[in-house]
Amino acid sequence: MAGSDRRDEGGPSETARSEGAPVLAQDPHAVREPRQNNLEMAIGLEVRARRKDLGITVADLASATGLSPGMLSKIENGNISPSLTSLQALARALGLPITAFFRRYEEVRNAVFVRAGEGVELERRGTRAGHQYNLLGHIHENTSGVTVEPYLITLTTDSDVFPTFQHAGMEFLYMLEGEVVYRHGDQLFHMRPGDSLFFDADAPHGPEQLVTLPSRYLSIIAYPQSAAAP
């Protein structure tokens, strides 16, 4: 239940700021060149992905198909439109139907729109502790290989603390209303509206103290599609 101790955990565990600005692996606002959206690129990506899945080199694939390594490199990089004969040879060597080379070109990129108050209420591990979960969208199969689950979590006077959640993936919290002291491993974070927390969800985590109720925060969980749901 909600506690009365309004501790404010200071020091490094409160801010958890890294030294200097983070280095991002990609620009989230980048615009793809037109060539990256075309059929040749889609075929090349599929050939390379399948070849790596099989653990074979370009030289191995060249030997199996009768194509030169240079030609295969051009195909994988989307720099050339392979002939039907070449595609048939690749399909046989890679153990794929020829239509598999076109699926990345034809894939539908989905979007989910949820109106205010229309999130799907779900039962999760914390439900028995009085935590209310509203799923705000879900796309399982996508080209990134990652499943992302956004939740709106509400804590009330009927809620209990539960600092022992633990699951695969990464999690991001953004505090919207109220105050909680949130535990991650051996660190405590006093979270108020506007505060955020990003962490490896494999460590024990969860609300350690409910300071001001009701409390609401956004929780975004990301994990590999090959992993079980957290």
Coordinates of C-alpha atoms in Angstrom, one line a residue:
M1 CA 0.0 0.0 0.0
A2 CA 1.1 3.6 -0.3
G3 CA 3.8 4.7 2.2
S4 CA 4.2 8.0 4.0
D5 CA 8.0 8.3 3.8
R6 CA 8.7 10.8 1.0
R7 CA 12.4 9.8 0.6
D8 CA 14.2 11.4 -2.3
E9 CA 17.0 9.2 -3.3
G10 CA 19.9 11.4 -4.4
G11 CA 23.2 10.7 -5.9
P12 CA 24.0 8.8 -9.1
S13 CA 21.1 6.4 -8.6
E14 CA 18.7 9.3 -8.9
T15 CA 19.9 10.7 -12.2
A16 CA 21.6 7.7 -13.8
R17 CA 23.0 10.1 -16.4
S18 CA 25.9 8.8 -18.5
E19 CA 29.1 10.6 -19.1
G20 CA 28.6 12.7 -22.2
A21 CA 26.0 12.4 -25.0
P22 CA 25.1 8.9 -26.1
V23 CA 26.2 7.7 -29.5
L24 CA 23.2 6.5 -31.6
A25 CA 23.5 3.6 -34.0
Q26 CA 21.2 5.3 -36.5
D27 CA 19.5 8.6 -37.2
P28 CA 15.8 8.1 -36.2
H29 CA 14.9 10.9 -38.7
A30 CA 16.9 9.6 -41.6
V31 CA 15.3 9.3 -45.0
R32 CA 16.1 6.2 -47.1
E33 CA 17.5 6.7 -50.5
P34 CA 15.0 5.6 -53.2
R35 CA 17.2 2.6 -54.2
Q36 CA 16.8 1.2 -50.7
N37 CA 13.0 0.8 -51.3
N38 CA 13.2 -1.0 -54.6
L39 CA 12.9 -4.6 -55.6
E40 CA 16.6 -5.2 -56.2
M41 CA 17.4 -4.2 -52.6
A42 CA 14.6 -6.4 -51.3
I43 CA 16.0 -9.4 -53.2
G44 CA 19.5 -8.7 -52.0
L45 CA 18.5 -8.4 -48.4
E46 CA 16.7 -11.8 -48.6
V47 CA 19.7 -13.5 -50.2
R48 CA 22.1 -12.2 -47.7
A49 CA 19.9 -13.0 -44.7
R50 CA 19.3 -16.6 -45.9
R51 CA 23.0 -17.1 -46.7
K52 CA 24.0 -16.0 -43.2
D53 CA 21.3 -18.1 -41.6
L54 CA 22.8 -21.1 -43.4
G55 CA 26.3 -20.1 -42.3
I56 CA 27.8 -20.1 -45.8
T57 CA 30.1 -17.6 -47.4
V58 CA 29.7 -15.8 -50.6
A59 CA 32.3 -18.1 -52.1
D60 CA 30.3 -21.1 -51.0
L61 CA 27.1 -19.7 -52.6
A62 CA 29.0 -18.8 -55.7
S63 CA 30.2 -22.4 -56.1
A64 CA 26.7 -23.8 -55.5
T65 CA 25.0 -21.5 -58.0
G66 CA 27.6 -21.1 -60.7
L67 CA 27.5 -17.3 -60.2
S68 CA 30.7 -15.3 -59.7
P69 CA 31.4 -13.9 -56.2
G70 CA 31.4 -10.4 -57.8
M71 CA 27.9 -11.0 -59.2
L72 CA 26.6 -12.3 -55.8
S73 CA 28.0 -9.2 -54.1
K74 CA 26.2 -7.0 -56.5
I75 CA 22.9 -8.9 -56.0
E76 CA 23.2 -8.8 -52.2
N77 CA 23.9 -5.1 -52.3
G78 CA 20.9 -4.4 -54.6
N79 CA 23.2 -3.1 -57.3
I80 CA 21.8 -5.3 -60.0
S81 CA 18.6 -6.8 -61.1
P82 CA 19.2 -10.6 -61.2
S83 CA 17.8 -12.6 -64.1
L84 CA 15.2 -15.3 -63.6
T85 CA 17.8 -17.9 -64.2
S86 CA 20.0 -16.5 -61.5
L87 CA 17.0 -16.3 -59.1
Q88 CA 16.2 -20.0 -59.8
A89 CA 19.8 -21.0 -59.1
L90 CA 19.8 -19.0 -55.8
A91 CA 16.5 -20.5 -54.7
R92 CA 17.8 -24.0 -55.2
A93 CA 21.1 -23.3 -53.4
L94 CA 19.4 -21.6 -50.5
G95 CA 16.5 -24.0 -50.2
L96 CA 13.9 -21.3 -50.7
P97 CA 10.9 -20.9 -53.0
I98 CA 11.6 -18.2 -55.6
T99 CA 8.8 -16.1 -54.2
A100 CA 10.7 -15.7 -51.0
F101 CA 13.0 -13.2 -52.6
F102 CA 10.1 -10.8 -53.1
R103 CA 8.5 -10.9 -49.6
R104 CA 10.5 -8.0 -48.2
Y105 CA 9.4 -5.9 -51.1
E106 CA 5.7 -6.8 -50.5
E107 CA 5.7 -6.7 -46.7
V108 CA 3.1 -4.5 -45.1
R109 CA 4.4 -2.1 -42.5
N110 CA 1.7 -2.0 -39.9
A111 CA 0.5 0.8 -37.6
V112 CA -1.8 0.7 -34.6
F113 CA -3.9 3.7 -33.5
V114 CA -5.6 3.6 -30.1
R115 CA -8.0 6.4 -29.0
A116 CA -7.8 7.8 -25.5
G117 CA -9.3 5.4 -23.0
E118 CA -9.5 2.5 -25.5
G119 CA -6.4 0.6 -24.5
V120 CA -6.9 -3.1 -23.9
E121 CA -6.9 -4.0 -20.2
L122 CA -4.8 -7.1 -19.6
E123 CA -3.8 -9.3 -16.7
R124 CA -0.1 -9.4 -16.1
R125 CA 2.1 -10.6 -13.3
G126 CA 1.5 -7.4 -11.4
T127 CA -2.3 -7.6 -11.7
R128 CA -2.6 -9.5 -8.4
A129 CA -0.8 -6.6 -6.7
G130 CA -3.5 -4.2 -7.9
H131 CA -1.5 -2.9 -10.9
Q132 CA -3.8 -2.0 -13.8
Y133 CA -2.3 -2.6 -17.3
N134 CA -3.7 -1.1 -20.5
L135 CA -2.0 -2.2 -23.7
L136 CA -1.8 0.7 -26.1
G137 CA -0.8 -1.2 -29.2
H138 CA 0.9 -4.4 -30.4
I139 CA 2.7 -5.4 -33.6
H140 CA 4.3 -8.8 -33.2
E141 CA 5.6 -9.6 -36.7
N142 CA 7.7 -6.8 -38.1
T143 CA 10.9 -6.3 -40.0
S144 CA 13.0 -5.2 -37.0
G145 CA 13.0 -8.6 -35.3
V146 CA 11.9 -6.8 -32.0
T147 CA 8.5 -6.9 -30.3
V148 CA 7.6 -3.7 -28.5
E149 CA 4.7 -3.5 -26.0
P150 CA 3.5 -0.1 -24.7
Y151 CA 1.5 -0.1 -21.5
L152 CA -0.3 2.6 -19.5
I153 CA 0.1 1.4 -15.9
T154 CA -2.1 2.8 -13.1
L155 CA -1.5 2.4 -9.4
T156 CA -4.2 3.2 -6.8
T157 CA -4.9 2.8 -3.1
D158 CA -5.7 -0.8 -3.9
S159 CA -2.2 -1.4 -5.2
D160 CA 0.7 -3.0 -3.4
V161 CA 4.4 -2.5 -4.0
F162 CA 6.0 -5.1 -6.3
P163 CA 9.7 -4.6 -6.8
T164 CA 10.5 -8.0 -8.1
F165 CA 9.4 -8.0 -11.8
Q166 CA 12.1 -9.6 -14.0
H167 CA 11.9 -10.5 -17.7
A168 CA 13.9 -10.4 -20.9
G169 CA 14.5 -7.2 -22.9
M170 CA 14.7 -3.5 -22.2
E171 CA 12.1 -1.3 -20.5
F172 CA 11.4 2.4 -20.6
L173 CA 9.2 4.2 -18.0
Y174 CA 7.8 7.8 -18.3
M175 CA 6.0 9.1 -15.2
L176 CA 2.7 10.9 -16.0
E177 CA 0.9 11.3 -12.6
G178 CA 1.7 10.8 -8.9
E179 CA 5.0 9.7 -7.4
V180 CA 6.6 6.3 -6.8
V181 CA 10.0 5.1 -5.6
Y182 CA 11.0 2.6 -8.3
R183 CA 13.6 -0.1 -7.7
H184 CA 16.0 -1.4 -10.3
G185 CA 18.5 -3.9 -8.9
D186 CA 20.0 -2.2 -5.9
Q187 CA 19.1 1.3 -7.0
L188 CA 16.1 3.4 -6.1
F189 CA 14.7 6.2 -8.2
H190 CA 12.1 8.7 -6.9
M191 CA 10.0 9.3 -9.9
R192 CA 7.7 12.3 -10.4
P193 CA 5.7 13.5 -13.4
G194 CA 8.1 14.1 -16.3
D195 CA 10.8 11.7 -15.0
S196 CA 11.9 8.7 -17.1
L197 CA 13.8 5.5 -16.5
F198 CA 15.4 3.2 -19.0
F199 CA 16.8 -0.1 -17.9
D200 CA 17.7 -3.7 -18.6
A201 CA 14.6 -5.6 -17.5
D202 CA 16.5 -8.8 -16.6
A203 CA 17.3 -7.2 -13.2
P204 CA 14.6 -7.2 -10.5
H205 CA 12.6 -4.1 -10.8
G206 CA 9.2 -2.5 -9.8
P207 CA 7.6 0.0 -7.5
E208 CA 9.3 -0.1 -4.1
Q209 CA 7.2 2.7 -2.5
L210 CA 3.9 4.3 -3.5
V211 CA 4.3 8.0 -2.5
T212 CA 1.5 9.8 -4.1
L213 CA -1.6 8.1 -5.5
P214 CA -3.1 7.6 -8.0
S215 CA 0.1 7.1 -10.0
R216 CA 0.2 6.6 -13.8
Y217 CA 3.2 5.9 -16.0
L218 CA 4.0 4.7 -19.5
S219 CA 5.9 1.5 -19.7
I220 CA 7.4 0.4 -23.0
I221 CA 8.9 -3.1 -23.1
A222 CA 11.1 -4.3 -26.0
Y223 CA 12.4 -7.8 -26.5
P224 CA 13.5 -10.1 -29.4
Q225 CA 10.6 -11.7 -31.3
S226 CA 12.3 -15.1 -30.6
A227 CA 12.0 -14.5 -26.8
A228 CA 8.9 -15.4 -24.8
A229 CA 6.6 -12.5 -23.9
P230 CA 7.7 -10.9 -20.5

